[in-house]
Amino acid sequence: MTETPERDRPWLIRTYSGHSSARASNELYRTNLSRGQTGLSVAFDLPTQTGYDSDHVLAKGEVGKVGVPVGHLGDMRTLFDGIPLEQMNTSMTINATAPWLLALYIAAAEEQGADRTKLMGTVQNDIIKEYLSRGTYIFPPAASLKLIADVIGFTVAEMPKWNPTNICSYHLQEAGATPTQELAFALSTARAVLDTTKERGELPPEMFGQVAGRISFFVNAGIRFVEEMCKMRAFVDLWDEMLRDRYGVEEEKNRRFRYGVQVNSLGLTEQQPENNVYRILLEMLAVVLSKKARARAVQLPAWNEALGLPRPWDQQWSLRLQQIVAHETDLLEYADLFDGSPVVDAKVAELKAGALDEMKTIERLGGAIAAVESGYMKEALVESNARRVQAIMSGELKMVGVNCFTESAPSPLAEAADAILTVDESAEADQIESLNAWRESRDEAAAKAALAALEQAAKEDRNIMEASIAAAKAGATTGEWAGVLRRVYGEYRAPTGVGGAAGVAAEGLAEVRSKVEQVSARLGRRIKILVGKPGLDGHSNGAEQIAVAARDAGMEVVYEGIRLTPKQIVTAALEESVHLVGLSILSGSHAALAREVLEGLRAEGLGDVPVVVGGIIPKADAEALKAAGIAAIYTPKDFDLAAIMSDIARIVDGSAEAA
């Protein structure tokens, strides 16, 4: 009788989720856990991520859209009601407000009777990549690094099972990073974090190995799964070598590359979206096939994320993909499948060499923070993404259902009436009502005293974690916590990367330039457009590519980056005398924000200025926006930038004739 090989333990199986309210999200978490999920991965809404209460002007239309709103300890209690936190492994994708959300989590866990030393999980807490790709930063880089170090210093001493930062290359790839850039930018960020932690001296030198051992990473895995697997093996080697040679970390276990992953969402398509199931599964292979570089935790997107928010059933489908690979296949019965492969070894060596060269460049610039502040990293990502978009447009980069094999039968999945989850519009009003009730019921004097103590700790450059936990227990809110630190540290606007980015000549752009020149001549001045990102959505890749393409097509472009109010966009349109306003909204708040911009333009006498909108916009919403006066809608299926530029020139020309 053949003896069954001993199997490795599966990775943590998670689903990234959260929406509408703490109560609705709690129900979703408990359902997913009952279906075999082995860890939690919390998605927070944008006001929570950027440090605003739900009733702030910038939160309008954003509450509960891309994640769960958590405004105070009461929300955190509800979020984890019935879930024993001492036994749970919880990942929280939170960055600028990471110290606060961790403080709320600790406070909620201690109310359950949990011992904080036994809490397991992760806060992402990587602000540097937020300046480059995701946009949920608040404070300047130096202050942000200090807050990262505060969390590290506190957790290593108080919560030895907690990962205080996930150095996150996931969003770098979503912003266009090549594998070499993803390696180099992430490891340069890790250097900055480790150097800052060491320099602050909060922990004794003999504990530095423990600090290194608690640093984890969060990566992306794209469809080129062989190259992506080699990238992960390169990460393993480079991290080990850096900790050993640069920092003198002696214990091998403290040099292990520990990472979680969500596979690529950028490559999920609106066209033939059922194909995304296969993309997701193939991308997962990159992070589980190689035992040497296997992920510790995996979360998979859902097949319909290019259409809108996934439903619980869609998340279950992705959960089942993981469970089949982990429990039905024989993958976990074998040693590493690729050790000794000359093909894999050569590719890993190539990626390592490229990453080390790029890291040297960043080091010459003064390190990761200097490379952010100078715009070097951002411009590199914008250029890489432009090359990727051009490769799709030209057909060099094949995408099935997008630029090849486009003939298809109608999809019964995508065309179903309830193919995506729709957030109840009453969720925002309900959350604001709950927030007001919380404020009224708390001990106001205790909350103010706790916030004053937090401010004092920040001003004195002390670790803010204990003060944040005290503020959480005293009833302070997310907006109040962030407001205190905004006063102390100030706010920051990162470089857009558009001005210095080299464009990539797109097929058909010469014809568009000619059209732009003709329309500009009829107008008596060059076509001028405003590309605006209203609300709190920081995913700026699409806006950046539109701005670069419009510039290269011969238009004058006004682009001021992320996180603008509709009023600011209207004011800019008035002051800059633009011919068209383009809004990029990926957070699901397009209906409220686009209408507010339209109303603002009309109030300023600019009702004849056409407005176009791009984003993940369901068909019904698109029809409603057009009925409200939006001139055109662009969704992920509209990947041809030359066609979009031609369309914009046509809309401007038609608007001028109508006027």
XYZ file of C-alpha atoms in Angstrom:
659
model
C 0.000 0.000 0.000
C 1.400 3.397 -1.001
C 2.045 5.722 1.918
C 0.363 9.109 1.622
C 2.969 11.919 1.646
C 2.819 14.391 4.488
C 1.144 17.576 3.324
C 2.223 21.139 4.090
C -0.307 23.366 5.799
C -2.285 25.534 3.364
C -1.772 29.262 3.308
C -4.279 31.533 5.068
C -7.342 31.731 2.833
C -8.908 35.186 2.838
C -11.395 37.322 0.952
C -10.890 41.090 0.839
C -14.267 42.467 1.828
C -16.319 45.097 3.594
C -19.142 47.392 2.483
C -22.053 49.608 3.520
C -21.857 49.348 7.307
C -20.146 47.532 10.152
C -23.253 45.404 10.677
C -23.529 44.350 7.013
C -19.798 43.616 6.863
C -19.932 41.555 10.065
C -22.651 39.416 8.511
C -20.477 38.943 5.414
C -17.402 37.985 7.493
C -19.297 35.436 9.530
C -20.777 33.951 6.362
C -17.351 33.679 4.685
C -15.826 32.101 7.805
C -18.624 29.531 7.873
C -17.758 28.645 4.264
C -14.149 27.801 5.054
C -12.308 31.107 4.975
C -9.445 30.909 7.509
C -8.597 34.585 8.019
C -10.186 38.006 7.628
C -9.115 40.776 5.262
C -10.889 44.053 5.987
C -11.615 46.631 3.302
C -12.314 50.099 4.742
C -14.191 52.860 2.950
C -12.295 55.903 1.701
C -13.310 58.346 4.457
C -11.951 55.865 7.026
C -8.759 55.403 5.014
C -8.141 59.136 4.645
C -9.116 60.191 8.155
C -12.512 61.825 7.702
C -15.747 61.283 9.561
C -18.706 60.245 7.422
C -20.280 63.707 7.613
C -17.235 65.543 6.202
C -17.742 67.326 2.854
C -15.133 65.130 1.162
C -16.903 61.983 2.384
C -20.065 62.782 0.424
C -20.931 59.879 -1.852
C -18.009 57.788 -0.585
C -19.370 56.292 2.652
C -19.481 52.483 2.568
C -18.700 52.326 -1.159
C -15.321 50.541 -1.390
C -15.281 49.160 2.142
C -16.714 49.391 5.610
C -16.988 52.757 7.410
C -15.374 52.677 10.858
C -15.791 55.982 12.658
C -15.313 54.965 16.294
C -15.046 52.079 18.748
C -18.757 51.313 18.437
C -18.304 50.533 14.732
C -15.294 48.307 15.467
C -17.282 46.410 18.119
C -20.088 45.790 15.640
C -17.677 44.811 12.860
C -16.266 41.934 14.903
C -19.336 41.020 16.928
C -19.360 37.270 17.545
C -15.842 36.840 16.109
C -13.281 36.010 18.844
C -10.355 38.261 17.948
C -7.852 36.389 20.119
C -8.362 33.390 17.812
C -8.629 35.275 14.510
C -5.900 36.304 12.054
C -7.043 39.678 10.730
C -5.492 41.705 7.937
C -6.497 45.365 7.711
C -5.722 47.239 4.499
C -5.191 50.604 6.117
C -2.296 53.034 5.797
C -2.426 56.700 6.807
C -4.837 55.896 9.644
C -3.248 52.536 10.488
C -2.261 53.525 14.060
C -5.862 54.547 14.726
C -7.537 51.467 13.256
C -5.080 49.258 15.130
C -5.914 51.194 18.322
C -9.642 50.596 17.736
C -8.975 46.902 17.044
C -6.987 46.531 20.276
C -9.699 48.342 22.242
C -12.428 46.106 20.774
C -10.361 42.960 21.397
C -9.681 43.919 25.005
C -13.409 44.501 25.518
C -13.836 40.866 24.429
C -11.312 39.879 27.104
C -8.486 39.191 24.655
C -4.837 39.405 25.630
C -3.160 41.851 23.218
C 0.014 39.723 23.199
C -1.992 36.942 21.531
C -3.562 39.039 18.763
C -2.545 37.918 15.274
C -2.789 39.872 12.062
C -1.476 42.718 9.978
C -1.966 46.379 9.280
C -0.717 47.365 5.843
C 0.796 50.598 7.181
C 2.883 51.339 4.050
C 2.455 55.020 3.314
C 5.229 55.369 0.730
C 3.382 53.427 -1.952
C 0.308 55.570 -1.273
C 2.190 58.565 -2.677
C 2.861 56.535 -5.823
C -0.263 54.577 -6.582
C -3.249 54.457 -4.263
C -3.473 57.947 -2.869
C -4.785 57.439 0.666
C -1.935 59.356 2.273
C -2.549 62.308 4.602
C 0.711 63.517 6.114
C 4.122 64.452 4.647
C 6.585 61.576 4.109
C 8.761 62.166 7.182
C 5.759 62.251 9.519
C 4.296 59.194 7.818
C 7.514 57.231 8.332
C 7.458 58.245 11.995
C 3.920 56.856 12.353
C 4.967 53.584 10.678
C 7.851 53.347 13.158
C 5.444 54.036 16.043
C 3.338 51.025 15.085
C 6.450 48.861 14.683
C 7.910 49.921 18.026
C 4.624 49.349 19.840
C 3.707 45.985 18.303
C 7.143 44.380 18.539
C 7.112 45.149 22.276
C 3.395 44.602 23.011
C 1.989 42.360 20.241
C 4.701 39.890 19.207
C 2.402 37.954 16.841
C 1.323 41.056 14.912
C 2.783 42.222 11.588
C 3.123 46.016 11.978
C 3.633 46.781 8.296
C 2.979 45.103 4.966
C 5.470 46.622 2.520
C 3.075 46.730 -0.373
C 4.101 46.302 -3.988
C 0.577 45.266 -5.014
C -0.523 48.763 -5.944
C 2.778 49.510 -7.675
C 1.995 46.831 -10.250
C -1.551 48.166 -10.551
C 0.038 51.561 -11.332
C 2.162 50.070 -14.106
C 5.318 48.814 -12.371
C 7.396 46.213 -14.169
C 8.576 43.224 -12.082
C 11.967 44.920 -11.701
C 10.373 48.161 -10.489
C 8.068 46.264 -8.148
C 11.070 44.541 -6.541
C 13.212 47.677 -6.339
C 10.573 50.141 -5.146
C 9.241 47.763 -2.463
C 12.674 46.863 -1.114
C 13.746 50.527 -1.142
C 10.632 51.296 0.893
C 11.571 48.520 3.320
C 15.024 50.091 3.683
C 13.486 53.446 4.552
C 11.197 51.836 7.143
C 13.987 49.812 8.756
C 16.391 52.772 8.771
C 13.788 55.044 10.389
C 12.904 52.440 13.019
C 16.586 51.950 13.823
C 17.315 55.690 13.982
C 14.419 56.410 16.336
C 15.908 54.005 18.850
C 12.642 53.120 20.534
C 13.664 49.480 20.774
C 17.066 48.265 22.020
C 19.554 47.215 19.287
C 19.359 43.554 20.321
C 15.657 43.537 19.297
C 16.325 44.679 15.720
C 16.272 41.086 14.472
C 12.748 40.756 15.882
C 11.769 43.979 14.089
C 13.006 42.548 10.786
C 11.235 39.270 11.509
C 7.856 41.012 11.871
C 8.097 42.967 8.603
C 5.874 41.375 5.972
C 5.040 42.187 2.366
C 1.901 42.343 0.260
C 2.451 41.631 -3.422
C 0.712 41.387 -6.752
C 0.756 38.487 -9.199
C -0.101 39.053 -12.845
C -1.014 36.763 -15.706
C 2.612 36.101 -16.740
C 2.696 33.587 -13.937
C 6.102 32.055 -14.714
C 7.814 35.456 -14.552
C 5.744 36.344 -11.491
C 6.837 33.154 -9.712
C 10.462 34.028 -10.524
C 9.833 37.514 -9.140
C 8.747 35.998 -5.848
C 11.884 33.836 -5.691
C 13.902 36.999 -6.364
C 12.094 38.740 -3.489
C 13.048 35.852 -1.168
C 16.748 36.110 -2.110
C 17.015 39.909 -2.084
C 15.274 40.288 1.290
C 17.474 37.642 2.877
C 20.637 39.206 1.442
C 19.638 42.752 2.437
C 18.854 41.828 6.040
C 22.047 39.799 6.376
C 24.486 42.142 4.617
C 23.058 45.616 5.286
C 21.518 45.116 8.722
C 23.460 42.198 10.187
C 20.380 40.118 11.018
C 21.854 36.749 11.959
C 18.882 34.481 12.654
C 17.614 32.864 9.464
C 13.985 32.847 10.666
C 14.082 36.659 11.014
C 15.268 36.951 7.391
C 12.420 34.905 5.898
C 10.403 36.704 3.247
C 6.837 36.519 4.543
C 4.111 37.810 2.296
C 0.447 37.880 1.487
C -0.987 38.404 -1.965
C -3.974 39.496 -3.943
C -3.637 38.577 -7.571
C -3.888 41.207 -10.256
C -7.093 43.232 -10.535
C -5.763 45.571 -13.238
C -5.946 42.779 -15.825
C -9.553 41.840 -15.105
C -11.693 42.802 -18.079
C -15.149 44.230 -18.526
C -15.361 42.446 -21.884
C -16.141 38.719 -21.549
C -15.740 39.008 -17.761
C -16.312 35.284 -17.243
C -12.750 34.812 -18.583
C -11.499 36.517 -15.437
C -12.051 33.317 -13.437
C -9.276 31.637 -15.422
C -7.020 34.673 -15.140
C -7.437 34.702 -11.361
C -6.613 30.995 -11.028
C -3.539 31.205 -13.289
C -2.257 34.260 -11.428
C -2.627 32.397 -8.144
C -0.223 29.724 -9.391
C 2.597 32.277 -9.302
C 2.408 32.518 -5.512
C 1.640 28.932 -4.510
C 3.552 26.654 -6.931
C 7.039 27.353 -5.565
C 7.377 26.150 -1.957
C 10.468 28.324 -1.487
C 8.428 31.431 -2.318
C 4.900 30.392 -1.348
C 2.536 33.035 0.022
C 1.521 32.906 3.692
C -1.908 34.348 2.878
C -3.873 34.595 -0.370
C -6.943 36.613 -1.248
C -8.446 36.482 -4.719
C -10.558 39.124 -6.447
C -13.917 38.181 -7.931
C -14.628 37.627 -11.617
C -16.875 40.708 -11.895
C -14.738 43.423 -10.252
C -14.376 45.260 -13.567
C -18.171 45.599 -13.556
C -18.713 46.735 -9.949
C -18.743 45.431 -6.379
C -18.830 41.620 -6.107
C -21.709 39.860 -4.390
C -21.190 37.283 -1.593
C -21.674 34.468 -4.131
C -18.890 35.911 -6.324
C -16.563 35.988 -3.321
C -17.505 32.397 -2.538
C -16.496 31.391 -6.077
C -13.031 32.884 -5.529
C -12.858 31.198 -2.125
C -13.610 27.835 -3.734
C -10.772 28.328 -6.252
C -8.317 28.531 -3.357
C -9.846 25.584 -1.535
C -9.667 23.324 -4.609
C -5.970 24.093 -5.146
C -5.173 23.720 -1.429
C -7.229 20.616 -0.647
C -7.916 18.665 -3.861
C -4.581 18.893 -5.677
C -1.302 17.285 -4.578
C 0.608 20.601 -4.631
C 1.268 20.640 -0.886
C 2.791 17.134 -0.869
C 6.062 18.071 -2.584
C 9.292 19.960 -1.975
C 10.016 22.965 -4.194
C 9.303 22.092 -7.830
C 11.772 24.575 -9.324
C 14.981 24.223 -7.325
C 17.822 23.570 -9.744
C 15.912 24.655 -12.846
C 18.364 26.539 -15.090
C 15.491 28.422 -16.741
C 14.064 29.623 -13.426
C 17.505 30.376 -11.973
C 18.430 32.504 -15.014
C 15.215 34.510 -14.839
C 15.584 35.057 -11.086
C 19.171 36.253 -11.589
C 18.032 38.667 -14.313
C 15.297 40.138 -12.113
C 17.634 40.459 -9.137
C 20.283 42.260 -11.198
C 17.729 44.700 -12.604
C 16.249 45.372 -9.172
C 19.657 45.973 -7.588
C 20.545 48.466 -10.339
C 17.289 50.339 -9.781
C 17.818 50.298 -6.004
C 21.244 51.865 -6.519
C 19.611 54.654 -8.537
C 17.106 55.280 -5.748
C 19.909 55.243 -3.187
C 21.842 57.839 -5.220
C 18.753 60.055 -5.188
C 18.769 59.906 -1.375
C 16.515 56.892 -0.783
C 12.822 56.118 -1.233
C 11.475 59.315 0.340
C 13.683 61.542 -1.825
C 12.665 59.518 -4.891
C 9.001 60.150 -3.999
C 9.418 63.863 -3.304
C 11.413 64.454 -6.502
C 8.735 62.715 -8.570
C 11.229 60.129 -9.861
C 9.260 57.047 -8.802
C 5.887 58.425 -9.864
C 7.104 59.468 -13.306
C 8.666 56.022 -13.806
C 5.335 54.348 -13.009
C 3.336 56.660 -15.287
C 5.748 55.934 -18.146
C 5.647 52.156 -17.543
C 1.865 52.223 -17.482
C 1.788 54.255 -20.688
C 3.908 51.583 -22.371
C 1.545 48.890 -21.090
C -1.537 50.716 -22.403
C 0.167 51.264 -25.768
C 1.045 47.559 -25.993
C -2.630 46.673 -25.463
C -3.749 49.248 -28.028
C -1.287 47.976 -30.632
C -2.113 44.331 -29.992
C 1.433 43.532 -28.914
C 0.094 42.608 -25.468
C -2.730 40.165 -26.088
C -5.862 40.300 -23.952
C -8.471 37.739 -24.883
C -11.848 39.356 -25.412
C -10.306 42.829 -25.516
C -7.964 43.064 -28.508
C -8.236 39.496 -29.831
C -10.914 36.787 -29.923
C -13.526 39.432 -29.342
C -16.464 37.611 -30.943
C -18.582 36.182 -28.144
C -21.983 34.841 -27.228
C -23.809 37.006 -24.677
C -22.704 36.265 -21.131
C -25.568 35.020 -18.936
C -23.430 35.931 -15.907
C -22.588 39.513 -16.823
C -25.996 40.351 -18.247
C -27.975 39.191 -15.218
C -29.972 41.951 -13.577
C -28.148 41.476 -10.278
C -24.633 40.759 -11.607
C -23.030 43.087 -9.059
C -23.657 44.257 -5.512
C -25.318 47.645 -5.230
C -24.716 49.591 -2.031
C -27.949 50.975 -0.618
C -27.820 54.767 -0.959
C -29.374 55.047 2.513
C -26.182 53.537 4.006
C -24.464 56.931 4.092
C -27.336 58.670 5.869
C -27.605 55.779 8.331
C -23.882 55.971 9.094
C -24.028 59.727 9.686
C -27.029 59.275 11.989
C -25.112 56.592 13.912
C -22.047 58.847 14.126
C -24.085 61.709 15.561
C -25.676 59.388 18.115
C -22.209 58.182 19.144
C -20.969 61.729 19.673
C -24.024 62.605 21.752
C -23.752 59.537 24.002
C -20.032 59.672 24.814
C -18.317 61.449 27.692
C -17.315 64.604 25.812
C -14.821 65.750 28.433
C -13.059 62.367 28.402
C -12.867 62.376 24.593
C -11.414 65.907 24.514
C -8.871 65.066 27.211
C -7.757 61.944 25.342
C -7.379 63.890 22.088
C -5.370 66.578 23.886
C -3.059 63.872 25.244
C -2.673 62.474 21.725
C -1.752 65.916 20.400
C 0.815 66.377 23.150
C 2.407 63.003 22.379
C 2.648 63.893 18.693
C 4.115 67.340 19.390
C 6.711 65.802 21.705
C 7.679 63.231 19.038
C 6.628 60.356 21.306
C 5.045 57.097 20.189
C 1.328 57.811 19.693
C -0.025 54.261 20.024
C -0.946 54.227 23.720
C -2.477 57.695 23.393
C -4.449 56.477 20.362
C -5.758 53.449 22.278
C -6.820 55.744 25.130
C -8.595 58.022 22.633
C -10.363 55.017 21.095
C -11.612 53.899 24.515
C -12.694 57.479 25.329
C -14.940 57.592 22.259
C -12.918 59.739 19.845
C -13.781 59.472 16.151
C -11.672 58.734 13.085
C -11.956 62.325 11.864
C -11.015 63.721 15.266
C -7.935 61.481 15.554
C -6.734 62.459 12.072
C -7.639 66.104 12.669
C -5.298 66.252 15.663
C -2.425 64.855 13.628
C -3.203 67.118 10.663
C -2.705 70.064 13.001
C 0.618 68.692 14.218
C 2.106 67.294 11.016
C 0.308 69.176 8.247
C -1.011 67.660 5.014
C 0.761 66.698 1.792
C 0.081 66.581 -1.932
C 2.278 64.135 -3.820
C 3.685 64.769 -7.324
C 1.300 63.643 -10.077
C 4.036 62.276 -12.323
C 2.264 63.634 -15.393
C 4.331 66.720 -16.180
C 7.662 64.971 -16.615
C 6.421 61.618 -17.877
C 7.428 60.688 -21.397
C 4.420 59.801 -23.484
C 4.261 56.790 -25.785
C 3.225 57.436 -29.366
C -0.091 55.698 -29.815
C -1.333 54.356 -33.128
C -3.773 56.810 -34.601
C -2.561 59.721 -32.461
C -1.159 61.581 -35.493
C -4.668 61.673 -36.956
C -6.048 62.854 -33.620
C -3.428 65.631 -33.440
C -4.615 66.860 -36.820
C -8.211 66.865 -35.595
C -7.177 68.732 -32.412
C -5.395 71.364 -34.510
C -8.477 71.856 -36.696
C -10.835 72.214 -33.724
C -8.363 74.519 -31.932
C -8.208 76.730 -35.012
C -11.998 77.020 -35.071
C -12.015 77.838 -31.334
C -9.333 80.479 -31.731
C -7.169 78.815 -29.055
C -5.916 75.351 -28.170
C -8.394 72.830 -26.779
C -8.049 72.964 -23.016
C -9.392 70.216 -20.773
C -9.531 69.700 -17.026
C -8.943 66.170 -15.731
C -10.389 66.000 -12.228
C -10.608 63.388 -9.504
C -13.459 64.362 -7.173
C -13.978 62.732 -3.811
C -11.496 60.510 -2.008
C -10.669 57.978 -4.725
C -6.870 57.925 -5.037
C -6.527 55.393 -7.862
C -5.142 57.872 -10.348
C -3.696 55.592 -13.056
C -6.528 56.183 -15.516
C -6.587 59.944 -14.945
C -2.821 60.103 -15.450
C -2.981 58.169 -18.725
C -5.787 60.399 -20.008
C -3.811 63.528 -19.038
C -0.637 62.287 -20.771
C -2.551 61.186 -23.887
C -4.406 64.511 -24.115
C -1.120 66.394 -23.787
C 0.477 64.235 -26.489
C -2.564 64.765 -28.729
C -1.898 68.510 -28.618
C -4.404 69.598 -25.992
C -3.655 71.835 -23.048
C -4.276 69.845 -19.864
C -5.061 70.942 -16.325
C -4.505 68.086 -13.845
C -4.103 68.846 -10.162
C -4.054 65.310 -8.776
C -6.403 63.530 -6.427
C -8.895 64.320 -3.688
C -10.699 67.414 -4.906
C -14.162 68.584 -3.938
C -16.661 69.170 -6.756
C -16.498 72.876 -5.818
C -12.722 72.929 -6.347
C -13.134 71.310 -9.759
C -15.794 73.838 -10.761
C -13.579 76.716 -9.576
C -10.632 75.352 -11.574
C -12.815 74.993 -14.686
C -13.902 78.625 -14.301
C -10.443 80.030 -13.614
C -8.743 77.998 -16.347
C -11.484 78.613 -18.958
C -11.512 74.984 -20.028
C -13.488 73.556 -22.928
C -14.260 70.216 -21.256
C -14.151 68.630 -17.814
C -13.201 64.957 -17.489
C -13.905 63.198 -14.188
C -12.201 59.969 -13.134
C -14.091 58.125 -10.366
C -13.335 54.514 -9.452
C -14.883 54.340 -5.984
C -18.517 53.874 -6.976
C -19.426 57.436 -5.992
C -19.808 58.582 -9.612
C -23.543 59.288 -9.418
C -23.417 61.817 -6.577
C -20.101 63.458 -7.492
C -20.696 63.844 -11.223
C -24.117 65.397 -10.627
C -22.635 67.811 -8.107
C -20.007 68.939 -10.620
C -22.701 69.412 -13.270
C -24.821 71.487 -10.901
C -21.814 73.564 -9.858
C -20.861 74.338 -13.449
C -24.415 75.408 -14.255
C -24.515 77.628 -11.178
C -21.348 79.386 -12.405
C -22.760 79.926 -15.883
C -20.681 77.097 -17.354
C -23.557 74.837 -18.301
C -22.246 74.718 -21.867
C -18.944 73.118 -20.769
C -19.331 69.377 -21.464
C -18.485 66.867 -18.747
C -17.321 63.304 -19.411
C -16.833 60.591 -16.787
C -14.582 57.539 -16.616
C -14.698 54.700 -14.102
C -16.267 51.380 -13.224
C -19.799 52.480 -13.997
C -22.670 49.996 -14.329
C -24.900 50.341 -17.397
C -27.910 51.635 -15.452
C -25.787 54.320 -13.791
C -24.297 55.322 -17.134
C -27.756 55.814 -18.624
C -28.840 57.915 -15.627
C -25.724 60.098 -15.847
C -26.240 60.713 -19.562
C -29.848 61.655 -18.871
C -28.554 64.136 -16.258
C -26.319 65.806 -18.845
C -23.015 63.910 -18.878
C -21.692 64.028 -22.456
C -19.919 60.645 -22.503
C -19.100 57.689 -20.248
C -15.898 55.636 -20.481
C -15.445 52.306 -18.684
C -12.594 49.739 -18.599
C -13.639 48.409 -22.022
C -12.632 51.785 -23.537
C -8.891 51.141 -23.607
C -8.090 52.890 -26.913
C -6.717 56.272 -25.818
C -6.526 57.601 -29.369
C -10.248 56.906 -29.825
C -11.028 58.645 -26.515
C -8.962 61.696 -27.515
C -10.737 61.841 -30.867
C -14.070 61.628 -29.075
C -13.105 64.468 -26.721
C -12.134 66.668 -29.674
C -15.491 65.870 -31.301
C -17.429 66.707 -28.123
C -15.586 70.025 -27.704
C -16.191 70.895 -31.360
C -19.885 70.076 -31.107
C -20.222 72.067 -27.896
C -18.606 75.119 -29.516
C -20.955 74.920 -32.502
C -23.991 74.602 -30.219
C -22.874 77.661 -28.263
